[in-house]
């Protein structure tokens, strides 16, 4: 039996940075990861955007933390030697409905304390992003938005935590969590038992399952699949900012991200599924949306890779009758 003050479940971004911050204190900390390496789950499957907080409900803890993190993200990346691009974002509309969404997010962002947001006219939008479709109506410019590489960022956080004494145990799948008679948490694998005074549950898609072994069921994680396209670095000059497309009808819009590696990441679709296969329908959807938002992108000549990945899951609350 191995004993620790704190055990972190999951070696993704949240787990690695929880371990890093815990090492600021005089604690014995271990991170348990069921896979063969860190950052192999949902942390690698996202659009890699550091959001400003302009579209989060004002007055919430999430809004306050997001805004503060965005303003200070460059400091964290400098400490870890991680590349960070504060390229800013431009949310664009192509009609009245989309423009109303931009106006609402401008109000929310200002209430949250996001700095220097501006609602732009068509001419101002095209001055910032001349390759956008010429019938663009308005744009919401948010300079605090940025982007990193999730793998690079996660590895840096893990290495810093390990350098300060955190233990990383890979290929260690926790099967069961319970509380013993002494009030400690017991975590069982196939052949080991760990005890800890506290557990940080950062287990990604499995976190609700672990939560329910200790607490009354309150959430369900519902994973979805999505498709992305990565363009070659030759296309990088086509875009200067992260571009969010706000569709006229209620649906998932397009996002274009100039990565710190010099590629353009295009995404994402959203669909049900359990595998990681690329969807031909999803690829076509991205092609069609890209042609609508930025028609000058030579998609057929510059595709470097594409694939299906799981985006971050969303939590669904369950009522007292067990209904979602």
CSV table of C-alpha atoms in Angstrom, one decimal:
chain,number,residue,atom,x,y,z
A,1,UNK,CA,0.0,0.0,0.0
A,2,UNK,CA,1.4,3.4,-1.0
A,3,UNK,CA,0.3,6.5,0.9
A,4,UNK,CA,0.2,10.1,-0.3
A,5,UNK,CA,-1.3,13.4,0.9
A,6,UNK,CA,-2.9,14.0,-2.5
A,7,UNK,CA,-3.5,11.8,-5.5
A,8,UNK,CA,-4.4,13.4,-8.8
A,9,UNK,CA,-6.4,11.2,-11.2
A,10,UNK,CA,-5.7,11.8,-14.9
A,11,UNK,CA,-2.6,13.1,-16.7
A,12,UNK,CA,-4.3,15.7,-18.9
A,13,UNK,CA,-3.9,19.4,-18.7
A,14,UNK,CA,-6.0,19.8,-15.5
A,15,UNK,CA,-4.3,16.9,-13.8
A,16,UNK,CA,-0.8,18.0,-14.6
A,17,UNK,CA,-1.3,21.6,-13.6
A,18,UNK,CA,-3.1,20.5,-10.4
A,19,UNK,CA,0.0,18.5,-9.6
A,20,UNK,CA,2.2,21.4,-10.4
A,21,UNK,CA,0.4,23.8,-8.1
A,22,UNK,CA,0.2,21.3,-5.3
A,23,UNK,CA,4.0,21.1,-5.3
A,24,UNK,CA,4.0,24.7,-4.0
A,25,UNK,CA,3.1,23.1,-0.6
A,26,UNK,CA,4.8,20.6,1.6
A,27,UNK,CA,2.8,17.6,0.3
A,28,UNK,CA,3.5,14.2,-1.0
A,29,UNK,CA,1.7,14.0,-4.4
A,30,UNK,CA,1.2,11.3,-7.0
A,31,UNK,CA,-0.5,11.6,-10.4
A,32,UNK,CA,-2.1,8.3,-11.7
A,33,UNK,CA,-2.6,7.9,-15.4
A,34,UNK,CA,-4.1,4.8,-16.9
A,35,UNK,CA,-2.5,5.4,-20.3
A,36,UNK,CA,1.1,5.0,-21.3
A,37,UNK,CA,1.7,8.7,-21.4
A,38,UNK,CA,0.2,12.0,-20.4
A,39,UNK,CA,-2.0,14.2,-22.6
A,40,UNK,CA,-3.4,11.2,-24.5
A,41,UNK,CA,-7.1,11.9,-23.7
A,42,UNK,CA,-9.4,14.9,-24.2
A,43,UNK,CA,-6.6,17.4,-23.6
A,44,UNK,CA,-5.1,16.7,-27.0
A,45,UNK,CA,-8.5,16.9,-28.7
A,46,UNK,CA,-9.5,20.6,-28.7
A,47,UNK,CA,-9.0,23.8,-30.6
A,48,UNK,CA,-6.2,25.0,-28.4
A,49,UNK,CA,-7.7,28.4,-27.8
A,50,UNK,CA,-7.1,30.5,-24.6
A,51,UNK,CA,-10.4,32.2,-24.3
A,52,UNK,CA,-10.9,35.8,-23.2
A,53,UNK,CA,-14.1,35.2,-21.2
A,54,UNK,CA,-16.4,37.4,-23.3
A,55,UNK,CA,-19.1,34.7,-23.8
A,56,UNK,CA,-19.4,33.4,-20.2
A,57,UNK,CA,-22.3,34.2,-18.0
A,58,UNK,CA,-21.3,37.4,-16.0
A,59,UNK,CA,-21.0,37.1,-12.3
A,60,UNK,CA,-19.9,33.4,-12.3
A,61,UNK,CA,-16.6,32.0,-10.9
A,62,UNK,CA,-15.8,30.6,-14.4
A,63,UNK,CA,-16.1,34.1,-15.9
A,64,UNK,CA,-13.8,35.7,-13.3
A,65,UNK,CA,-11.2,32.9,-13.6
A,66,UNK,CA,-11.2,32.9,-17.4
A,67,UNK,CA,-10.8,36.6,-17.7
A,68,UNK,CA,-7.9,36.6,-15.2
A,69,UNK,CA,-6.2,33.6,-16.8
A,70,UNK,CA,-6.4,35.1,-20.3
A,71,UNK,CA,-4.8,38.4,-19.1
A,72,UNK,CA,-1.9,36.5,-17.4
A,73,UNK,CA,-1.5,33.5,-19.6
A,74,UNK,CA,1.7,34.9,-21.2
A,75,UNK,CA,3.3,35.0,-17.7
A,76,UNK,CA,2.6,31.3,-17.2
A,77,UNK,CA,3.9,30.3,-20.6
A,78,UNK,CA,7.1,32.4,-20.0
A,79,UNK,CA,7.7,30.5,-16.8
A,80,UNK,CA,7.4,27.2,-18.5
A,81,UNK,CA,9.2,28.1,-21.7
A,82,UNK,CA,6.0,27.4,-23.8
A,83,UNK,CA,5.1,29.2,-27.0
A,84,UNK,CA,2.0,31.3,-26.7
A,85,UNK,CA,0.5,33.5,-29.4
A,86,UNK,CA,-1.8,36.3,-28.3
A,87,UNK,CA,-3.1,36.8,-31.8
A,88,UNK,CA,-6.5,38.0,-30.8
A,89,UNK,CA,-9.8,36.8,-32.1
A,90,UNK,CA,-12.4,38.1,-34.5
A,91,UNK,CA,-15.9,36.8,-34.3
A,92,UNK,CA,-17.7,37.5,-37.6
A,93,UNK,CA,-21.3,37.6,-38.7
A,94,UNK,CA,-22.9,37.4,-42.1
A,95,UNK,CA,-26.4,38.5,-41.2
A,96,UNK,CA,-28.7,40.2,-38.6
A,97,UNK,CA,-29.0,37.2,-36.3
A,98,UNK,CA,-25.2,36.7,-36.1
A,99,UNK,CA,-24.7,40.4,-35.4
A,100,UNK,CA,-27.1,40.3,-32.5
A,101,UNK,CA,-25.1,37.5,-31.0
A,102,UNK,CA,-21.9,39.6,-31.4
A,103,UNK,CA,-23.6,42.6,-29.7
A,104,UNK,CA,-24.7,40.3,-26.8
A,105,UNK,CA,-21.2,38.9,-26.3
A,106,UNK,CA,-19.8,42.5,-26.4
A,107,UNK,CA,-22.0,43.4,-23.4
A,108,UNK,CA,-21.2,40.2,-21.6
A,109,UNK,CA,-17.5,40.7,-22.1
A,110,UNK,CA,-17.5,44.2,-20.9
A,111,UNK,CA,-19.4,43.2,-17.8
A,112,UNK,CA,-16.9,40.4,-17.2
A,113,UNK,CA,-14.0,42.9,-17.5
A,114,UNK,CA,-12.6,41.8,-20.8
A,115,UNK,CA,-10.3,44.6,-22.2
A,116,UNK,CA,-10.5,46.6,-25.4
A,117,UNK,CA,-13.3,44.7,-27.1
A,118,UNK,CA,-14.7,46.4,-30.2
A,119,UNK,CA,-17.6,45.8,-32.5
A,120,UNK,CA,-16.3,46.4,-36.1
A,121,UNK,CA,-18.0,47.4,-39.3
A,122,UNK,CA,-17.6,45.4,-42.5
A,123,UNK,CA,-14.8,47.6,-43.7
A,124,UNK,CA,-12.9,47.3,-40.4
A,125,UNK,CA,-13.3,43.5,-40.4
A,126,UNK,CA,-11.9,43.2,-43.9
A,127,UNK,CA,-9.0,45.5,-43.0
A,128,UNK,CA,-8.0,43.0,-40.2
A,129,UNK,CA,-8.8,39.9,-42.3
A,130,UNK,CA,-8.9,40.7,-46.0
A,131,UNK,CA,-9.4,37.1,-47.0
A,132,UNK,CA,-12.8,36.8,-45.4
A,133,UNK,CA,-15.9,36.6,-47.6
A,134,UNK,CA,-16.7,40.1,-48.8
A,135,UNK,CA,-20.3,39.9,-47.6
A,136,UNK,CA,-19.3,39.8,-44.0
A,137,UNK,CA,-21.4,42.1,-41.9
A,138,UNK,CA,-19.7,42.8,-38.6
A,139,UNK,CA,-17.0,41.5,-36.4
A,140,UNK,CA,-16.3,41.4,-32.7
A,141,UNK,CA,-12.6,42.0,-32.0
A,142,UNK,CA,-11.1,40.6,-28.8
A,143,UNK,CA,-7.4,41.2,-28.4
A,144,UNK,CA,-7.0,39.0,-25.2
A,145,UNK,CA,-7.6,35.7,-27.0
A,146,UNK,CA,-4.6,33.5,-27.7
A,147,UNK,CA,-3.5,30.0,-28.6
A,148,UNK,CA,-1.0,27.4,-27.5
A,149,UNK,CA,-0.1,23.8,-28.4
A,150,UNK,CA,-1.9,21.5,-25.9
A,151,UNK,CA,0.8,18.9,-26.0
A,152,UNK,CA,3.7,21.3,-25.4
A,153,UNK,CA,1.8,23.1,-22.7
A,154,UNK,CA,0.7,19.9,-20.9
A,155,UNK,CA,4.2,18.4,-21.0
A,156,UNK,CA,5.8,21.5,-19.6
A,157,UNK,CA,3.4,21.5,-16.7
A,158,UNK,CA,4.0,17.8,-16.0
A,159,UNK,CA,7.8,18.3,-16.2
A,160,UNK,CA,7.7,21.2,-13.8
A,161,UNK,CA,5.5,19.2,-11.4
A,162,UNK,CA,7.9,16.2,-11.5
A,163,UNK,CA,11.0,18.4,-11.1
A,164,UNK,CA,9.4,19.7,-7.9
A,165,UNK,CA,8.7,16.2,-6.5
A,166,UNK,CA,5.4,15.0,-7.9
A,167,UNK,CA,5.4,11.3,-8.7
A,168,UNK,CA,3.9,10.3,-12.1
A,169,UNK,CA,2.6,6.8,-12.3
A,170,UNK,CA,1.7,5.8,-15.9
A,171,UNK,CA,-0.1,2.6,-17.0
A,172,UNK,CA,-1.9,2.8,-13.6
A,173,UNK,CA,-5.6,2.4,-14.1
A,174,UNK,CA,-7.7,3.0,-11.0
A,175,UNK,CA,-10.6,0.6,-10.9
A,176,UNK,CA,-12.3,1.6,-7.6
A,177,UNK,CA,-12.3,4.4,-5.0
A,178,UNK,CA,-13.7,4.2,-1.5
A,179,UNK,CA,-13.3,5.7,2.0
A,180,UNK,CA,-11.7,3.5,4.7
A,181,UNK,CA,-12.5,3.5,8.4
A,182,UNK,CA,-9.8,6.2,9.0
A,183,UNK,CA,-11.4,8.5,6.5
A,184,UNK,CA,-8.7,8.1,3.9
A,185,UNK,CA,-9.4,7.5,0.2
A,186,UNK,CA,-8.4,4.1,-1.0
A,187,UNK,CA,-7.7,3.8,-4.8
A,188,UNK,CA,-7.4,0.3,-6.1
A,189,UNK,CA,-5.8,-0.8,-9.3
A,190,UNK,CA,-5.5,-4.4,-10.6
A,191,UNK,CA,-2.6,-5.1,-8.2
A,192,UNK,CA,-2.0,-2.1,-5.9
A,193,UNK,CA,-3.8,0.0,-3.3
A,194,UNK,CA,-3.1,3.7,-2.8
A,195,UNK,CA,-4.3,5.8,0.0
A,196,UNK,CA,-4.6,9.6,0.2
A,197,UNK,CA,-6.0,12.3,2.4
A,198,UNK,CA,-7.4,14.0,-0.8
A,199,UNK,CA,-8.1,13.2,-4.4
A,200,UNK,CA,-8.2,15.6,-7.3
A,201,UNK,CA,-10.5,14.1,-9.9
A,202,UNK,CA,-9.2,15.2,-13.3
A,203,UNK,CA,-10.0,11.9,-15.1
A,204,UNK,CA,-11.6,13.4,-18.2
A,205,UNK,CA,-14.3,11.2,-19.7
A,206,UNK,CA,-14.2,8.9,-16.7
A,207,UNK,CA,-14.4,11.6,-14.0
A,208,UNK,CA,-18.2,11.2,-13.5
A,209,UNK,CA,-17.7,7.5,-12.9
A,210,UNK,CA,-15.1,8.1,-10.1
A,211,UNK,CA,-17.3,10.9,-8.7
A,212,UNK,CA,-20.2,8.5,-8.3
A,213,UNK,CA,-18.2,6.0,-6.3
A,214,UNK,CA,-17.8,8.5,-3.5
A,215,UNK,CA,-20.8,10.9,-3.9
A,216,UNK,CA,-24.4,10.8,-4.9
A,217,UNK,CA,-24.8,10.9,-8.8
A,218,UNK,CA,-25.2,14.5,-9.9
A,219,UNK,CA,-23.7,14.7,-13.4
A,220,UNK,CA,-23.3,12.6,-16.6
A,221,UNK,CA,-20.5,13.3,-19.1
A,222,UNK,CA,-21.7,12.9,-22.6
A,223,UNK,CA,-18.8,12.7,-25.0
A,224,UNK,CA,-19.2,13.7,-28.7
A,225,UNK,CA,-17.0,13.4,-31.7
A,226,UNK,CA,-15.8,16.2,-33.9
A,227,UNK,CA,-13.7,16.6,-37.1
A,228,UNK,CA,-10.8,18.9,-37.7
A,229,UNK,CA,-8.7,19.8,-40.7
A,230,UNK,CA,-5.1,21.0,-40.5
A,231,UNK,CA,-3.7,23.1,-43.3
A,232,UNK,CA,-0.1,23.2,-44.4
A,233,UNK,CA,2.1,26.1,-43.3
A,234,UNK,CA,1.9,27.5,-46.8
A,235,UNK,CA,-1.6,28.6,-46.0
A,236,UNK,CA,-0.6,30.5,-42.8
A,237,UNK,CA,-0.5,34.0,-44.5
A,238,UNK,CA,-4.3,33.7,-45.2
A,239,UNK,CA,-5.2,34.5,-41.6
A,240,UNK,CA,-4.0,36.8,-38.9
A,241,UNK,CA,-6.4,36.2,-36.0
A,242,UNK,CA,-8.4,33.4,-34.6
A,243,UNK,CA,-11.7,33.6,-36.5
A,244,UNK,CA,-15.0,32.5,-35.1
A,245,UNK,CA,-17.9,32.3,-37.5
A,246,UNK,CA,-21.3,33.0,-35.9
A,247,UNK,CA,-23.9,31.3,-38.1
A,248,UNK,CA,-27.3,32.8,-38.9
A,249,UNK,CA,-29.1,29.7,-37.8
A,250,UNK,CA,-28.6,27.9,-34.5
A,251,UNK,CA,-25.8,25.5,-35.3
A,252,UNK,CA,-22.1,25.0,-34.7
A,253,UNK,CA,-20.1,27.6,-36.6
A,254,UNK,CA,-16.6,27.4,-38.0
A,255,UNK,CA,-13.3,28.3,-36.2
A,256,UNK,CA,-10.0,29.1,-37.9
A,257,UNK,CA,-6.9,29.1,-35.7
A,258,UNK,CA,-3.4,30.2,-36.7
A,259,UNK,CA,-1.4,27.8,-34.6
A,260,UNK,CA,2.0,28.6,-33.0
A,261,UNK,CA,3.5,26.0,-35.4
A,262,UNK,CA,2.4,28.0,-38.5
A,263,UNK,CA,-0.5,25.9,-39.6
A,264,UNK,CA,-4.2,26.7,-39.8
A,265,UNK,CA,-6.5,24.5,-37.7
A,266,UNK,CA,-10.1,24.4,-39.0
A,267,UNK,CA,-12.9,23.0,-37.0
A,268,UNK,CA,-15.0,21.6,-35.7
A,269,UNK,CA,-18.1,19.5,-36.4
A,270,UNK,CA,-20.0,17.9,-33.7
A,271,UNK,CA,-21.7,14.4,-33.9
A,272,UNK,CA,-22.5,11.4,-31.8
A,273,UNK,CA,-20.2,8.4,-31.8
A,274,UNK,CA,-17.8,6.3,-29.9
A,275,UNK,CA,-14.8,5.9,-32.2
A,276,UNK,CA,-12.1,8.2,-33.6
A,277,UNK,CA,-12.8,7.7,-37.3
A,278,UNK,CA,-12.9,10.6,-39.6
A,279,UNK,CA,-16.4,11.3,-41.0
A,280,UNK,CA,-16.6,12.1,-44.7
A,281,UNK,CA,-19.8,14.0,-44.0
A,282,UNK,CA,-17.9,16.0,-41.4
A,283,UNK,CA,-15.0,16.8,-43.7
A,284,UNK,CA,-17.5,18.0,-46.4
A,285,UNK,CA,-19.2,20.2,-43.8
A,286,UNK,CA,-15.9,21.8,-42.9
A,287,UNK,CA,-15.0,22.3,-46.6
A,288,UNK,CA,-18.4,24.0,-47.2
A,289,UNK,CA,-18.2,26.3,-44.2
A,290,UNK,CA,-14.6,27.3,-45.0
A,291,UNK,CA,-15.7,28.1,-48.6
A,292,UNK,CA,-18.4,30.3,-47.1
A,293,UNK,CA,-16.3,32.1,-44.5
A,294,UNK,CA,-12.9,32.4,-46.3
A,295,UNK,CA,-13.3,31.3,-49.9
A,296,UNK,CA,-9.7,32.1,-50.9
A,297,UNK,CA,-8.3,29.3,-48.7
A,298,UNK,CA,-6.9,26.7,-51.2
A,299,UNK,CA,-8.3,23.8,-49.1
A,300,UNK,CA,-7.7,21.0,-51.7
A,301,UNK,CA,-4.0,21.9,-52.1
A,302,UNK,CA,-2.9,22.6,-48.5
A,303,UNK,CA,-4.5,19.9,-46.3
A,304,UNK,CA,-1.8,18.4,-44.1
A,305,UNK,CA,-3.9,16.1,-42.0
A,306,UNK,CA,-7.4,15.6,-40.8
A,307,UNK,CA,-9.0,13.4,-38.2
A,308,UNK,CA,-11.8,12.8,-35.7
A,309,UNK,CA,-11.2,13.7,-32.1
A,310,UNK,CA,-13.2,14.0,-29.0
A,311,UNK,CA,-13.8,17.6,-27.9
A,312,UNK,CA,-14.0,18.4,-24.2
A,313,UNK,CA,-17.2,16.7,-22.9
A,314,UNK,CA,-20.0,18.6,-21.4
A,315,UNK,CA,-21.7,17.7,-18.1
A,316,UNK,CA,-25.5,17.0,-17.9
A,317,UNK,CA,-27.1,17.4,-14.6
A,318,UNK,CA,-29.5,14.7,-13.4
A,319,UNK,CA,-32.7,15.5,-11.4
A,320,UNK,CA,-34.0,13.6,-8.4
A,321,UNK,CA,-35.9,11.2,-10.7
A,322,UNK,CA,-32.7,10.2,-12.5
A,323,UNK,CA,-33.6,12.1,-15.6
A,324,UNK,CA,-31.1,14.1,-17.7
